[in-house]
Amino acid sequence: MLLYPLWIVRRRARLPRLPRPRTVFVEALFALLGTAVAMVVLSAVFSALFLLFGDRATTTMPWKPIAASPNWYDSLGLLVLAVLMAPVAEEVFFRGMLYNALRRRLQVAVAAPVQAIIFGLSHHFGPADTTGVALIGLALALLYEWRKTLLAPVLMHALVNALAMAIMAQSIAADAAAPRLGVYGETHERGVRLTDVVPDTAEASAGLQVGDVILSVDGERVADLPSLTKAVRKREVGQTVVVEFIRGAETHRVDAVLKKLRE
């Protein structure tokens, strides 16, 4: 995404020069303003979507497993990629090349949404993620149209990604301190069928096994893994909960003490 547009530019003209510090400072202020406006709009849009679609409007944080890796170079590499490399490469490709190509043939009101949709689909991890990225892509195109330089959207892109990384880090920290049963499962017609039980967790100590189908936690029915996680997160670490489950043709109830990650 970075090298191909630069190769095209090099064939037609000289490569762009690095901006002066004063220019970077000025465009950084506009990027900060654009980021603030974009975050307000995103919050409003996702609040409305959550009211309409519930948990389906929640983003998936697809890079979270890498950020939470115990190997520090995984999270460091992700940080460098997200905050330094991706903003430059993607802005050169999507705004510098794709949007400009569309802009020569279409009005801004058409070209900006079209490139935003393509930008969102290129980050397809789920409907909510695609929607969020497309809205950011629209904001980046409008900022580029306003400032007439790629520097502003590059800086805004870096700020947005840095903010996303900070939110993801906060989520990882919250997960580490949150109560859990220690289970992986899949949706079953009556609840959540266990596909794995983590050793030394609440479910392991309660005697639950792979293949069991969890029906409820403290009487709260669960329909899938997110609803099971939500039911558990309402409790506290060290609290005992009653887990109702099916094994074979029989229904059972066991007490499980909720634990923290790696406790």
Coordinates of C-alpha atoms in Angstrom, one line a residue, residues 176-180 198-202 236-239 257-263:
A176 CA -7.1 -9.9 34.0
A177 CA -8.8 -8.7 37.1
A178 CA -12.3 -9.9 36.2
P179 CA -14.0 -13.0 37.6
R180 CA -14.2 -16.0 35.3
V198 CA -9.0 -24.4 31.6
P199 CA -7.1 -26.2 34.4
D200 CA -7.1 -24.7 37.9
T201 CA -10.2 -22.5 37.2
A202 CA -13.7 -22.4 38.7
E236 CA -17.0 -10.7 42.0
V237 CA -13.8 -12.7 42.3
G238 CA -14.1 -15.3 45.1
Q239 CA -17.9 -15.3 44.9
V257 CA -15.9 -20.2 43.1
L258 CA -15.0 -17.5 40.6
K259 CA -11.3 -16.8 40.1
K260 CA -9.1 -14.3 38.3
L261 CA -7.0 -15.0 35.3
R262 CA -4.0 -17.3 36.2
E263 CA -5.1 -17.3 39.8

